[in-house]
PDB file of C-alpha atoms in Angstrom:
ATOM      1  CA  MET J   1     150.750  -5.403  -5.624  1.00 77.00           C
ATOM      2  CA  THR J   2     152.768  -2.358  -4.601  1.00 88.00           C
ATOM      3  CA  VAL J   3     155.153  -2.671  -1.679  1.00 94.00           C
ATOM      4  CA  PHE J   4     156.071   0.490   0.200  1.00 97.00           C
ATOM      5  CA  TYR J   5     159.089   0.710   2.498  1.00 97.00           C
ATOM      6  CA  ALA J   6     161.420   3.043   4.320  1.00 97.00           C
ATOM      7  CA  SER J   7     164.433   2.709   6.572  1.00 97.00           C
ATOM      8  CA  LEU J   8     165.089   4.510   9.815  1.00 96.00           C
ATOM      9  CA  ASN J   9     167.969   4.734  12.233  1.00 95.00           C
ATOM     10  CA  SER J  10     167.386   3.363  15.714  1.00 96.00           C
ATOM     11  CA  PRO J  11     169.459   2.614  18.819  1.00 94.00           C
ATOM     12  CA  LEU J  12     169.589  -0.943  17.448  1.00 94.00           C
ATOM     13  CA  GLY J  13     170.960   0.151  14.083  1.00 94.00           C
ATOM     14  CA  PRO J  14     169.058   0.667  10.850  1.00 97.00           C
ATOM     15  CA  LEU J  15     165.584  -0.840  10.531  1.00 97.00           C
ATOM     16  CA  THR J  16     163.370  -1.120   7.469  1.00 97.00           C
ATOM     17  CA  VAL J  17     159.595  -1.319   7.616  1.00 98.00           C
ATOM     18  CA  PHE J  18     157.468  -2.685   4.761  1.00 98.00           C
ATOM     19  CA  GLU J  19     153.811  -2.178   3.851  1.00 98.00           C
ATOM     20  CA  GLU J  20     151.681  -4.187   1.498  1.00 97.00           C
ATOM     21  CA  ALA J  21     147.930  -3.812   0.847  1.00 96.00           C
ATOM     22  CA  GLY J  22     147.496  -1.179   3.539  1.00 97.00           C
ATOM     23  CA  ALA J  23     149.175  -3.055   6.398  1.00 98.00           C
ATOM     24  CA  ILE J  24     152.679  -3.412   7.831  1.00 98.00           C
ATOM     25  CA  THR J  25     153.957  -6.857   6.871  1.00 98.00           C
ATOM     26  CA  VAL J  26     157.659  -6.874   7.776  1.00 97.00           C
ATOM     27  CA  LEU J  27     160.124  -5.032   9.989  1.00 97.00           C
ATOM     28  CA  GLU J  28     163.714  -6.097   9.460  1.00 95.00           C
ATOM     29  CA  TRP J  29     167.155  -5.136  10.605  1.00 96.00           C
ATOM     30  CA  GLY J  30     169.224  -3.328   8.028  1.00 95.00           C
ATOM     31  CA  HIS J  31     168.922  -0.438   5.628  1.00 94.00           C
ATOM     32  CA  ALA J  32     167.118  -0.886   2.313  1.00 93.00           C
ATOM     33  CA  PRO J  33     168.405   1.210  -0.558  1.00 91.00           C
ATOM     34  CA  GLY J  34     166.041   3.934  -1.620  1.00 86.00           C
ATOM     35  CA  SER J  35     162.555   4.339  -0.299  1.00 87.00           C
ATOM     36  CA  ARG J  36     159.004   3.972  -1.502  1.00 94.00           C
ATOM     37  CA  SER J  37     157.050   5.795   1.148  1.00 94.00           C
ATOM     38  CA  SER J  38     153.333   6.025   1.908  1.00 97.00           C
ATOM     39  CA  PRO J  39     151.291   7.662   4.671  1.00 97.00           C
ATOM     40  CA  LEU J  40     151.295   4.352   6.594  1.00 98.00           C
ATOM     41  CA  ILE J  41     155.059   3.923   6.235  1.00 98.00           C
ATOM     42  CA  ASN J  42     155.528   7.496   7.470  1.00 97.00           C
ATOM     43  CA  GLN J  43     153.266   6.753  10.435  1.00 98.00           C
ATOM     44  CA  ALA J  44     155.173   3.539  11.207  1.00 98.00           C
ATOM     45  CA  THR J  45     158.591   5.199  11.134  1.00 98.00           C
ATOM     46  CA  ARG J  46     157.255   8.031  13.315  1.00 98.00           C
ATOM     47  CA  GLN J  47     155.805   5.591  15.854  1.00 98.00           C
ATOM     48  CA  LEU J  48     159.017   3.556  15.965  1.00 98.00           C
ATOM     49  CA  THR J  49     161.043   6.739  16.533  1.00 98.00           C
ATOM     50  CA  GLU J  50     158.654   7.749  19.336  1.00 98.00           C
ATOM     51  CA  TYR J  51     159.040   4.273  20.875  1.00 97.00           C
ATOM     52  CA  PHE J  52     162.818   4.501  20.863  1.00 97.00           C
ATOM     53  CA  ASP J  53     162.629   8.032  22.293  1.00 96.00           C
ATOM     54  CA  GLY J  54     160.539   6.700  25.210  1.00 95.00           C
ATOM     55  CA  MET J  55     157.455   8.625  24.098  1.00 96.00           C
ATOM     56  CA  ARG J  56     155.333   5.664  22.906  1.00 96.00           C
ATOM     57  CA  ARG J  57     154.340   2.453  24.650  1.00 96.00           C
ATOM     58  CA  ASP J  58     151.879   0.998  22.143  1.00 95.00           C
ATOM     59  CA  PHE J  59     151.807   0.891  18.375  1.00 97.00           C
ATOM     60  CA  ASP J  60     148.658   1.832  16.521  1.00 96.00           C
ATOM     61  CA  LEU J  61     149.328   0.352  13.097  1.00 98.00           C
ATOM     62  CA  PRO J  62     147.511  -2.172  10.935  1.00 98.00           C
ATOM     63  CA  LEU J  63     149.673  -5.298  10.887  1.00 98.00           C
ATOM     64  CA  ASN J  64     149.393  -8.281   8.586  1.00 97.00           C
ATOM     65  CA  PRO J  65     152.441 -10.506   8.994  1.00 96.00           C
ATOM     66  CA  ALA J  66     152.390 -13.660   6.883  1.00 96.00           C
ATOM     67  CA  GLY J  67     152.182 -16.864   8.876  1.00 96.00           C
ATOM     68  CA  THR J  68     150.234 -19.988   9.707  1.00 95.00           C
ATOM     69  CA  PRO J  69     147.036 -19.711  11.743  1.00 95.00           C
ATOM     70  CA  PHE J  70     148.930 -21.026  14.796  1.00 94.00           C
ATOM     71  CA  ARG J  71     151.694 -18.444  14.449  1.00 95.00           C
ATOM     72  CA  LYS J  72     149.147 -15.672  13.940  1.00 97.00           C
ATOM     73  CA  SER J  73     147.386 -16.737  17.157  1.00 96.00           C
ATOM     74  CA  ILE J  74     150.698 -16.557  19.033  1.00 96.00           C
ATOM     75  CA  TRP J  75     151.487 -13.132  17.540  1.00 97.00           C
ATOM     76  CA  ALA J  76     148.012 -11.852  18.458  1.00 97.00           C
ATOM     77  CA  ALA J  77     148.500 -13.001  22.057  1.00 97.00           C
ATOM     78  CA  MET J  78     151.993 -11.485  22.104  1.00 96.00           C
ATOM     79  CA  GLN J  79     150.503  -8.069  21.347  1.00 97.00           C
ATOM     80  CA  LYS J  80     148.664  -8.292  24.683  1.00 97.00           C
ATOM     81  CA  ILE J  81     151.892  -8.383  26.712  1.00 97.00           C
ATOM     82  CA  PRO J  82     152.005  -5.000  28.441  1.00 96.00           C
ATOM     83  CA  TYR J  83     154.872  -2.590  27.822  1.00 97.00           C
ATOM     84  CA  GLY J  84     157.680  -3.215  30.308  1.00 94.00           C
ATOM     85  CA  GLU J  85     156.462  -6.682  31.276  1.00 95.00           C
ATOM     86  CA  THR J  86     157.466 -10.166  30.247  1.00 94.00           C
ATOM     87  CA  TRP J  87     155.558 -13.411  29.812  1.00 93.00           C
ATOM     88  CA  THR J  88     157.015 -16.882  29.635  1.00 91.00           C
ATOM     89  CA  TYR J  89     156.568 -19.038  26.560  1.00 90.00           C
ATOM     90  CA  GLY J  90     154.081 -21.104  28.567  1.00 90.00           C
ATOM     91  CA  GLU J  91     152.053 -18.038  29.552  1.00 92.00           C
ATOM     92  CA  LEU J  92     152.050 -16.892  25.940  1.00 94.00           C
ATOM     93  CA  ALA J  93     150.917 -20.317  24.682  1.00 92.00           C
ATOM     94  CA  GLN J  94     148.123 -20.373  27.270  1.00 91.00           C
ATOM     95  CA  ALA J  95     146.994 -16.836  26.350  1.00 93.00           C
ATOM     96  CA  ALA J  96     146.871 -17.917  22.693  1.00 93.00           C
ATOM     97  CA  GLY J  97     144.745 -20.945  23.546  1.00 90.00           C
ATOM     98  CA  ALA J  98     147.448 -23.362  22.400  1.00 84.00           C
ATOM     99  CA  LYS J  99     147.329 -26.991  23.443  1.00 82.00           C
ATOM    100  CA  PRO J 100     149.459 -28.044  26.436  1.00 76.00           C
ATOM    101  CA  GLY J 101     152.979 -28.885  25.358  1.00 75.00           C
ATOM    102  CA  ALA J 102     153.074 -26.272  22.594  1.00 79.00           C
ATOM    103  CA  GLY J 103     156.202 -24.655  24.057  1.00 77.00           C
ATOM    104  CA  ARG J 104     158.507 -25.445  21.141  1.00 84.00           C
ATOM    105  CA  ALA J 105     155.955 -24.356  18.563  1.00 88.00           C
ATOM    106  CA  THR J 106     155.378 -21.160  20.556  1.00 91.00           C
ATOM    107  CA  GLY J 107     159.124 -20.510  20.602  1.00 89.00           C
ATOM    108  CA  ALA J 108     159.307 -21.141  16.868  1.00 91.00           C
ATOM    109  CA  ALA J 109     156.441 -18.680  16.299  1.00 94.00           C
ATOM    110  CA  CYS J 110     158.320 -16.066  18.336  1.00 92.00           C
ATOM    111  CA  GLY J 111     161.450 -16.608  16.269  1.00 92.00           C
ATOM    112  CA  ALA J 112     159.484 -16.387  13.014  1.00 95.00           C
ATOM    113  CA  ASN J 113     157.793 -13.077  13.915  1.00 96.00           C
ATOM    114  CA  PRO J 114     158.209 -10.914  10.781  1.00 97.00           C
ATOM    115  CA  THR J 115     157.363  -7.688  12.644  1.00 97.00           C
ATOM    116  CA  PRO J 116     159.547  -7.702  15.777  1.00 96.00           C
ATOM    117  CA  ILE J 117     159.220  -4.722  18.109  1.00 97.00           C
ATOM    118  CA  LEU J 118     155.775  -3.966  16.635  1.00 98.00           C
ATOM    119  CA  ILE J 119     154.725  -7.436  17.789  1.00 97.00           C
ATOM    120  CA  PRO J 120     156.856  -7.568  20.947  1.00 96.00           C
ATOM    121  CA  CYS J 121     158.555 -10.972  20.848  1.00 94.00           C
ATOM    122  CA  HIS J 122     161.333  -9.425  22.967  1.00 95.00           C
ATOM    123  CA  ARG J 123     158.886  -9.570  25.916  1.00 95.00           C
ATOM    124  CA  VAL J 124     158.830 -13.393  25.912  1.00 93.00           C
ATOM    125  CA  VAL J 125     161.246 -15.150  28.278  1.00 91.00           C
ATOM    126  CA  GLY J 126     162.059 -18.636  29.506  1.00 87.00           C
ATOM    127  CA  ALA J 127     160.158 -20.403  32.298  1.00 82.00           C
ATOM    128  CA  ASN J 128     162.448 -19.054  35.020  1.00 78.00           C
ATOM    129  CA  GLY J 129     162.590 -15.553  33.535  1.00 76.00           C
ATOM    130  CA  ALA J 130     165.805 -16.295  31.664  1.00 72.00           C
ATOM    131  CA  LEU J 131     166.459 -14.280  28.538  1.00 82.00           C
ATOM    132  CA  THR J 132     166.278 -16.863  25.814  1.00 81.00           C
ATOM    133  CA  GLY J 133     167.088 -16.331  22.135  1.00 78.00           C
ATOM    134  CA  TYR J 134     166.067 -13.419  20.015  1.00 77.00           C
ATOM    135  CA  SER J 135     166.108 -13.504  16.225  1.00 73.00           C
ATOM    136  CA  GLY J 136     166.594  -9.785  15.596  1.00 78.00           C
ATOM    137  CA  GLY J 137     169.652  -7.600  15.545  1.00 80.00           C
ATOM    138  CA  GLU J 138     172.387  -8.898  17.821  1.00 81.00           C
ATOM    139  CA  GLY J 139     170.239 -11.583  19.422  1.00 85.00           C
ATOM    140  CA  ILE J 140     169.944 -11.565  23.208  1.00 87.00           C
ATOM    141  CA  GLU J 141     171.825  -8.237  23.469  1.00 91.00           C
ATOM    142  CA  THR J 142     169.119  -6.631  21.330  1.00 92.00           C
ATOM    143  CA  LYS J 143     166.446  -8.217  23.518  1.00 92.00           C
ATOM    144  CA  LYS J 144     168.137  -6.750  26.621  1.00 92.00           C
ATOM    145  CA  ILE J 145     168.257  -3.275  25.051  1.00 92.00           C
ATOM    146  CA  LEU J 146     164.539  -3.388  24.214  1.00 94.00           C
ATOM    147  CA  LEU J 147     163.555  -4.655  27.669  1.00 94.00           C
ATOM    148  CA  ARG J 148     165.722  -2.031  29.386  1.00 93.00           C
ATOM    149  CA  LEU J 149     164.192   0.663  27.181  1.00 94.00           C
ATOM    150  CA  GLU J 150     160.790  -0.418  28.488  1.00 96.00           C
ATOM    151  CA  GLY J 151     161.997  -0.608  32.104  1.00 92.00           C
ATOM    152  CA  ALA J 152     161.393  -4.350  32.403  1.00 89.00           C
ATOM    153  CA  ARG J 153     163.005  -6.208  35.267  1.00 80.00           C
ATOM    154  CA  LEU J 154     165.809  -8.431  33.968  1.00 76.00           C
ATOM    155  CA  ILE J 155     167.046 -11.537  35.749  1.00 66.00           C
TER     156      ILE J 155
END
């Protein structure tokens, strides 16, 4: 199976987006050497640039991140968090239809998100609105940058 990819510069540093079988599968921090572009990769890099320029609030890309059914349900619910808003891990778990007490598993699913930004795990916060961990870039500082970009209220 052919994997397409391209890197772009962002306010967070270089990012690389990957496509496999007609869907975006991974977005990671860092620059990949070379490029193997496709129309979808071009569309993804354009949409990410528009997002960082404040001209895009929603992504319109086919996504297919690899994960367990539970994680995929959390990621699907995460995509419903509106631009500039935050949900708690509990709210996210409830929106995904997770069983009560699934907070840790929900947090683990957020941390395992292979397409951050595109699936907005930065919009998930602790029960009291506290900015909890973030697995991308520089951690919580990256989360703050993304939330400020979207105009979210930070505690």
